[in-house]
Amino acid sequence: MALEFWFDFASTYSYPTAMRIEAQAAAAGVALTWKPFLLGPLFQSQGWTDSPFNIYPAKGRYMWRDLERLCSELDIPLRHPTKFPRNGVIASRIASSCEGEPWIPDFIRAVYRANFAEDRDIADAELIADCLEALGQPGRTLIERSQLPEQKDKLRRQTEEAQARGIFGAPTFMVGDEMFWGNDRLEAAIAWGRRKTE
Amino acid sequence: MALEFWFDFASTYSYPTAMRIEAQAAAAGVALTWKPFLLGPLFQSQGWTDSPFNIYPAKGRYMWRDLERLCSELDIPLRHPTKFPRNGVIASRIASSCEGEPWIPDFIRAVYRANFAEDRDIADAELIADCLEALGQPGRTLIERSQLPEQKDKLRRQTEEAQARGIFGAPTFMVGDEMFWGNDRLEAAIAWGRRKTE
């Protein structure tokens, strides 16, 4: 059964997942679908107007240290961003409006790398255009298209779907209705998908 | 370096940890210290007057399903408690006042089993006395002693130490100042302790 990877570009633990999920799913023979959504509206509906890692500083301090250990173990570069969280809505609209394009996984990884390995501002349309151009895509044209009302609606509906299905954080993996939350559940989610495929 | 296991009897993910940590630490040659504390005061200082799993129902629903999968994989019995969270203060005072006694790990496991495998009320002093008697200990006497002011203070100080060291949830593992949070970090914490021992 297909594995859905629900992610938000501001989500720290989604970064190591984004870097390794495609290879791991392929190795297991599990089909992968990339599902961008926005955590902001979900957090707001729980009364949070900032990342819980900022609202609860002890948890935030732990998260950065834990992420450092994880990335070190996985050999994934990490630079603590000078701004957190960064607004990933432009990048999310590209991932949503260009869903299924063969270069999308590379684009998603490039944006995560910019945020968490290069400390660059992914809220900046210029940066997102650069990421697209580097993949041979017409950056400004795709960004303009992604901001048409029907494309904005598409991402909004996907965010509503996330909430309706019980998603409350990222990364989240869905295999049918079975939910797995957190980078540390990737292996379990893939194993579940493989069992349901066989 | 010794591994400290910080736990609260109401903590769901501390249950599978409590059932397996002693054998895993021993197999790795890492000394283990059991550190009871109370999550309640830590949660209250973040403005929570209930378990976050009750305050945020989507997260709570996921947690129970995730715990079910985990316990099934680890072959640990689980019955969804009809009351959650249950007040573990009597049991915590025993674990604190009788710290270091050779039967304490068995007592801790018996209380977790009562709460999460047998759906019994661990807030009840009779149940705690039964757990102690089953281990050949004078139940009522130990409970009375655990409620002397200096023993209550001991648990209060340990809870304050948890907060001062940045602990915000359970289970938490400390290896010196290195913190690991969550049942899924047990293996990493033990590996850290082993590296620091060698």
PDB file of N, CA and C in Angstrom, chain A residues 13 46 48 56-63 65-66 69-70 73 166-168 178-182 184-185 192 195, chain B residues 13 46 48 56-63 65-66 69-70 73 166-168 178-182 184-185 192 195:
ATOM      1  N   TYR A  13      11.987  17.978  12.245  1.00  0.00           N
ATOM      2  CA  TYR A  13      12.188  16.537  12.107  1.00  0.00           C
ATOM      3  C   TYR A  13      11.789  16.031  10.722  1.00  0.00           C
ATOM      4  N   GLN A  46      -5.240  24.742  17.785  1.00  0.00           N
ATOM      5  CA  GLN A  46      -4.994  24.294  19.165  1.00  0.00           C
ATOM      6  C   GLN A  46      -4.604  25.471  20.044  1.00  0.00           C
ATOM      7  N   TRP A  48      -2.111  27.682  19.391  1.00  0.00           N
ATOM      8  CA  TRP A  48      -0.692  28.054  19.303  1.00  0.00           C
ATOM      9  C   TRP A  48      -0.480  29.043  18.163  1.00  0.00           C
ATOM     10  N   TYR A  56       7.429  26.240  24.206  1.00  0.00           N
ATOM     11  CA  TYR A  56       7.928  25.454  25.342  1.00  0.00           C
ATOM     12  C   TYR A  56       9.446  25.325  25.214  1.00  0.00           C
ATOM     13  N   PRO A  57      10.212  26.268  25.789  1.00  0.00           N
ATOM     14  CA  PRO A  57      11.652  26.361  25.536  1.00  0.00           C
ATOM     15  C   PRO A  57      12.432  25.105  25.935  1.00  0.00           C
ATOM     16  N   ALA A  58      12.044  24.417  27.016  1.00  0.00           N
ATOM     17  CA  ALA A  58      12.792  23.215  27.412  1.00  0.00           C
ATOM     18  C   ALA A  58      12.681  22.163  26.307  1.00  0.00           C
ATOM     19  N   LYS A  59      11.484  22.031  25.734  1.00  0.00           N
ATOM     20  CA  LYS A  59      11.276  21.084  24.652  1.00  0.00           C
ATOM     21  C   LYS A  59      12.053  21.515  23.406  1.00  0.00           C
ATOM     22  N   GLY A  60      12.075  22.805  23.154  1.00  0.00           N
ATOM     23  CA  GLY A  60      12.809  23.330  22.007  1.00  0.00           C
ATOM     24  C   GLY A  60      14.309  23.079  22.115  1.00  0.00           C
ATOM     25  N   ARG A  61      14.861  23.360  23.287  1.00  0.00           N
ATOM     26  CA  ARG A  61      16.304  23.127  23.476  1.00  0.00           C
ATOM     27  C   ARG A  61      16.626  21.657  23.256  1.00  0.00           C
ATOM     28  N   TYR A  62      15.792  20.767  23.798  1.00  0.00           N
ATOM     29  CA  TYR A  62      16.016  19.344  23.608  1.00  0.00           C
ATOM     30  C   TYR A  62      15.928  18.967  22.136  1.00  0.00           C
ATOM     31  N   MET A  63      14.912  19.486  21.441  1.00  0.00           N
ATOM     32  CA  MET A  63      14.705  19.132  20.030  1.00  0.00           C
ATOM     33  C   MET A  63      15.949  19.446  19.195  1.00  0.00           C
ATOM     34  N   ARG A  65      19.060  19.701  20.151  1.00  0.00           N
ATOM     35  CA  ARG A  65      20.153  18.799  20.496  1.00  0.00           C
ATOM     36  C   ARG A  65      19.885  17.403  19.911  1.00  0.00           C
ATOM     37  N   ASP A  66      18.641  16.958  20.011  1.00  0.00           N
ATOM     38  CA  ASP A  66      18.269  15.646  19.500  1.00  0.00           C
ATOM     39  C   ASP A  66      18.456  15.606  17.977  1.00  0.00           C
ATOM     40  N   ARG A  69      22.090  15.273  17.093  1.00  0.00           N
ATOM     41  CA  ARG A  69      22.573  13.896  17.227  1.00  0.00           C
ATOM     42  C   ARG A  69      22.090  13.030  16.072  1.00  0.00           C
ATOM     43  N   LEU A  70      20.784  13.172  15.732  1.00  0.00           N
ATOM     44  CA  LEU A  70      20.198  12.377  14.646  1.00  0.00           C
ATOM     45  C   LEU A  70      20.881  12.636  13.317  1.00  0.00           C
ATOM     46  N   GLU A  73      24.304  11.204  13.141  1.00  0.00           N
ATOM     47  CA  GLU A  73      24.267   9.758  12.945  1.00  0.00           C
ATOM     48  C   GLU A  73      23.930   9.396  11.498  1.00  0.00           C
ATOM     49  N   GLY A 166      -6.779  13.540  11.272  1.00  0.00           N
ATOM     50  CA  GLY A 166      -6.201  13.404  12.610  1.00  0.00           C
ATOM     51  C   GLY A 166      -4.731  13.769  12.702  1.00  0.00           C
ATOM     52  N   ILE A 167      -4.175  14.305  11.605  1.00  0.00           N
ATOM     53  CA  ILE A 167      -2.764  14.707  11.631  1.00  0.00           C
ATOM     54  C   ILE A 167      -2.612  15.936  12.532  1.00  0.00           C
ATOM     55  N   PHE A 168      -1.560  15.947  13.358  1.00  0.00           N
ATOM     56  CA  PHE A 168      -1.368  17.046  14.310  1.00  0.00           C
ATOM     57  C   PHE A 168       0.065  17.546  14.325  1.00  0.00           C
ATOM     58  N   GLU A 178      -3.737   4.158   8.657  1.00  0.00           N
ATOM     59  CA  GLU A 178      -2.790   3.919   9.744  1.00  0.00           C
ATOM     60  C   GLU A 178      -1.802   5.081   9.798  1.00  0.00           C
ATOM     61  N   MET A 179      -1.690   5.730  10.950  1.00  0.00           N
ATOM     62  CA  MET A 179      -0.856   6.919  11.072  1.00  0.00           C
ATOM     63  C   MET A 179       0.416   6.655  11.883  1.00  0.00           C
ATOM     64  N   PHE A 180       1.502   7.244  11.401  1.00  0.00           N
ATOM     65  CA  PHE A 180       2.778   7.176  12.114  1.00  0.00           C
ATOM     66  C   PHE A 180       3.311   8.602  12.185  1.00  0.00           C
ATOM     67  N   TRP A 181       3.743   9.034  13.347  1.00  0.00           N
ATOM     68  CA  TRP A 181       4.180  10.422  13.510  1.00  0.00           C
ATOM     69  C   TRP A 181       5.644  10.466  13.966  1.00  0.00           C
ATOM     70  N   GLY A 182       6.443  11.222  13.232  1.00  0.00           N
ATOM     71  CA  GLY A 182       7.813  11.446  13.657  1.00  0.00           C
ATOM     72  C   GLY A 182       8.816  10.723  12.784  1.00  0.00           C
ATOM     73  N   ASP A 184      11.312   9.226  13.632  1.00  0.00           N
ATOM     74  CA  ASP A 184      11.710   7.937  14.220  1.00  0.00           C
ATOM     75  C   ASP A 184      10.678   6.839  13.977  1.00  0.00           C
ATOM     76  N   ARG A 185       9.572   7.176  13.281  1.00  0.00           N
ATOM     77  CA  ARG A 185       8.605   6.133  12.935  1.00  0.00           C
ATOM     78  C   ARG A 185       8.661   5.786  11.433  1.00  0.00           C
ATOM     79  N   TRP A 192       5.029  -1.234   7.607  1.00  0.00           N
ATOM     80  CA  TRP A 192       3.569  -1.378   7.539  1.00  0.00           C
ATOM     81  C   TRP A 192       3.106  -1.354   6.083  1.00  0.00           C
ATOM     82  N   ARG A 195       4.029  -4.656   4.428  1.00  0.00           N
ATOM     83  CA  ARG A 195       3.125  -5.756   4.821  1.00  0.00           C
ATOM     84  C   ARG A 195       1.805  -5.669   4.065  1.00  0.00           C
TER      85      ARG A 195
ATOM     86  N   TYR B  13       4.223   6.166  27.764  1.00  0.00           N
ATOM     87  CA  TYR B  13       5.397   5.631  27.082  1.00  0.00           C
ATOM     88  C   TYR B  13       6.470   5.155  28.071  1.00  0.00           C
ATOM     89  N   GLN B  46       3.783  24.840  32.717  1.00  0.00           N
ATOM     90  CA  GLN B  46       3.577  25.221  31.315  1.00  0.00           C
ATOM     91  C   GLN B  46       2.117  25.572  31.059  1.00  0.00           C
ATOM     92  N   TRP B  48      -0.531  23.622  31.828  1.00  0.00           N
ATOM     93  CA  TRP B  48      -1.410  22.468  31.592  1.00  0.00           C
ATOM     94  C   TRP B  48      -1.924  21.943  32.922  1.00  0.00           C
ATOM     95  N   TYR B  56      -4.984  17.717  23.978  1.00  0.00           N
ATOM     96  CA  TYR B  56      -4.927  17.687  22.511  1.00  0.00           C
ATOM     97  C   TYR B  56      -5.408  16.316  22.033  1.00  0.00           C
ATOM     98  N   PRO B  57      -6.708  16.179  21.780  1.00  0.00           N
ATOM     99  CA  PRO B  57      -7.301  14.848  21.526  1.00  0.00           C
ATOM    100  C   PRO B  57      -6.710  14.136  20.309  1.00  0.00           C
ATOM    101  N   ALA B  58      -6.336  14.859  19.243  1.00  0.00           N
ATOM    102  CA  ALA B  58      -5.769  14.187  18.068  1.00  0.00           C
ATOM    103  C   ALA B  58      -4.464  13.504  18.464  1.00  0.00           C
ATOM    104  N   LYS B  59      -3.650  14.201  19.251  1.00  0.00           N
ATOM    105  CA  LYS B  59      -2.389  13.637  19.716  1.00  0.00           C
ATOM    106  C   LYS B  59      -2.653  12.454  20.655  1.00  0.00           C
ATOM    107  N   GLY B  60      -3.669  12.572  21.492  1.00  0.00           N
ATOM    108  CA  GLY B  60      -4.014  11.498  22.418  1.00  0.00           C
ATOM    109  C   GLY B  60      -4.456  10.236  21.685  1.00  0.00           C
ATOM    110  N   ARG B  61      -5.325  10.407  20.683  1.00  0.00           N
ATOM    111  CA  ARG B  61      -5.794   9.242  19.923  1.00  0.00           C
ATOM    112  C   ARG B  61      -4.618   8.540  19.254  1.00  0.00           C
ATOM    113  N   TYR B  62      -3.725   9.360  18.674  1.00  0.00           N
ATOM    114  CA  TYR B  62      -2.549   8.771  18.029  1.00  0.00           C
ATOM    115  C   TYR B  62      -1.695   8.033  19.039  1.00  0.00           C
ATOM    116  N   MET B  63      -1.450   8.631  20.201  1.00  0.00           N
ATOM    117  CA  MET B  63      -0.580   8.020  21.214  1.00  0.00           C
ATOM    118  C   MET B  63      -1.073   6.631  21.598  1.00  0.00           C
ATOM    119  N   ARG B  65      -2.916   4.541  19.906  1.00  0.00           N
ATOM    120  CA  ARG B  65      -2.731   3.599  18.803  1.00  0.00           C
ATOM    121  C   ARG B  65      -1.244   3.237  18.658  1.00  0.00           C
ATOM    122  N   ASP B  66      -0.396   4.248  18.784  1.00  0.00           N
ATOM    123  CA  ASP B  66       1.043   4.030  18.659  1.00  0.00           C
ATOM    124  C   ASP B  66       1.536   3.106  19.777  1.00  0.00           C
ATOM    125  N   ARG B  69       0.607  -0.470  19.051  1.00  0.00           N
ATOM    126  CA  ARG B  69       1.525  -1.092  18.089  1.00  0.00           C
ATOM    127  C   ARG B  69       2.843  -1.455  18.750  1.00  0.00           C
ATOM    128  N   LEU B  70       3.387  -0.490  19.548  1.00  0.00           N
ATOM    129  CA  LEU B  70       4.677  -0.707  20.205  1.00  0.00           C
ATOM    130  C   LEU B  70       4.631  -1.894  21.160  1.00  0.00           C
ATOM    131  N   GLU B  73       4.459  -5.153  19.389  1.00  0.00           N
ATOM    132  CA  GLU B  73       5.766  -5.527  18.831  1.00  0.00           C
ATOM    133  C   GLU B  73       6.714  -6.046  19.914  1.00  0.00           C
ATOM    134  N   GLY B 166      16.096  20.501  32.858  1.00  0.00           N
ATOM    135  CA  GLY B 166      15.511  20.663  31.530  1.00  0.00           C
ATOM    136  C   GLY B 166      14.564  19.558  31.124  1.00  0.00           C
ATOM    137  N   ILE B 167      14.252  18.660  32.048  1.00  0.00           N
ATOM    138  CA  ILE B 167      13.318  17.571  31.749  1.00  0.00           C
ATOM    139  C   ILE B 167      11.913  18.147  31.594  1.00  0.00           C
ATOM    140  N   PHE B 168      11.175  17.679  30.586  1.00  0.00           N
ATOM    141  CA  PHE B 168       9.845  18.226  30.300  1.00  0.00           C
ATOM    142  C   PHE B 168       8.823  17.119  30.030  1.00  0.00           C
ATOM    143  N   GLU B 178      23.645  14.694  29.171  1.00  0.00           N
ATOM    144  CA  GLU B 178      23.056  14.385  27.869  1.00  0.00           C
ATOM    145  C   GLU B 178      21.652  13.817  28.080  1.00  0.00           C
ATOM    146  N   MET B 179      20.658  14.450  27.425  1.00  0.00           N
ATOM    147  CA  MET B 179      19.265  14.063  27.638  1.00  0.00           C
ATOM    148  C   MET B 179      18.696  13.330  26.428  1.00  0.00           C
ATOM    149  N   PHE B 180      17.906  12.305  26.712  1.00  0.00           N
ATOM    150  CA  PHE B 180      17.167  11.569  25.680  1.00  0.00           C
ATOM    151  C   PHE B 180      15.733  11.458  26.169  1.00  0.00           C
ATOM    152  N   TRP B 181      14.794  11.773  25.305  1.00  0.00           N
ATOM    153  CA  TRP B 181      13.378  11.761  25.709  1.00  0.00           C
ATOM    154  C   TRP B 181      12.583  10.782  24.863  1.00  0.00           C
ATOM    155  N   GLY B 182      11.870   9.905  25.551  1.00  0.00           N
ATOM    156  CA  GLY B 182      10.954   9.012  24.848  1.00  0.00           C
ATOM    157  C   GLY B 182      11.437   7.574  24.833  1.00  0.00           C
ATOM    158  N   ASP B 184      11.378   5.587  22.540  1.00  0.00           N
ATOM    159  CA  ASP B 184      12.091   5.286  21.299  1.00  0.00           C
ATOM    160  C   ASP B 184      13.525   5.795  21.306  1.00  0.00           C
ATOM    161  N   ARG B 185      13.958   6.449  22.387  1.00  0.00           N
ATOM    162  CA  ARG B 185      15.351   6.875  22.496  1.00  0.00           C
ATOM    163  C   ARG B 185      16.137   6.007  23.485  1.00  0.00           C
ATOM    164  N   TRP B 192      24.871   5.668  24.275  1.00  0.00           N
ATOM    165  CA  TRP B 192      25.627   6.833  24.762  1.00  0.00           C
ATOM    166  C   TRP B 192      26.319   6.499  26.093  1.00  0.00           C
ATOM    167  N   ARG B 195      29.285   4.193  25.432  1.00  0.00           N
ATOM    168  CA  ARG B 195      30.444   4.909  24.880  1.00  0.00           C
ATOM    169  C   ARG B 195      31.165   5.676  25.978  1.00  0.00           C
TER     170      ARG B 195
END
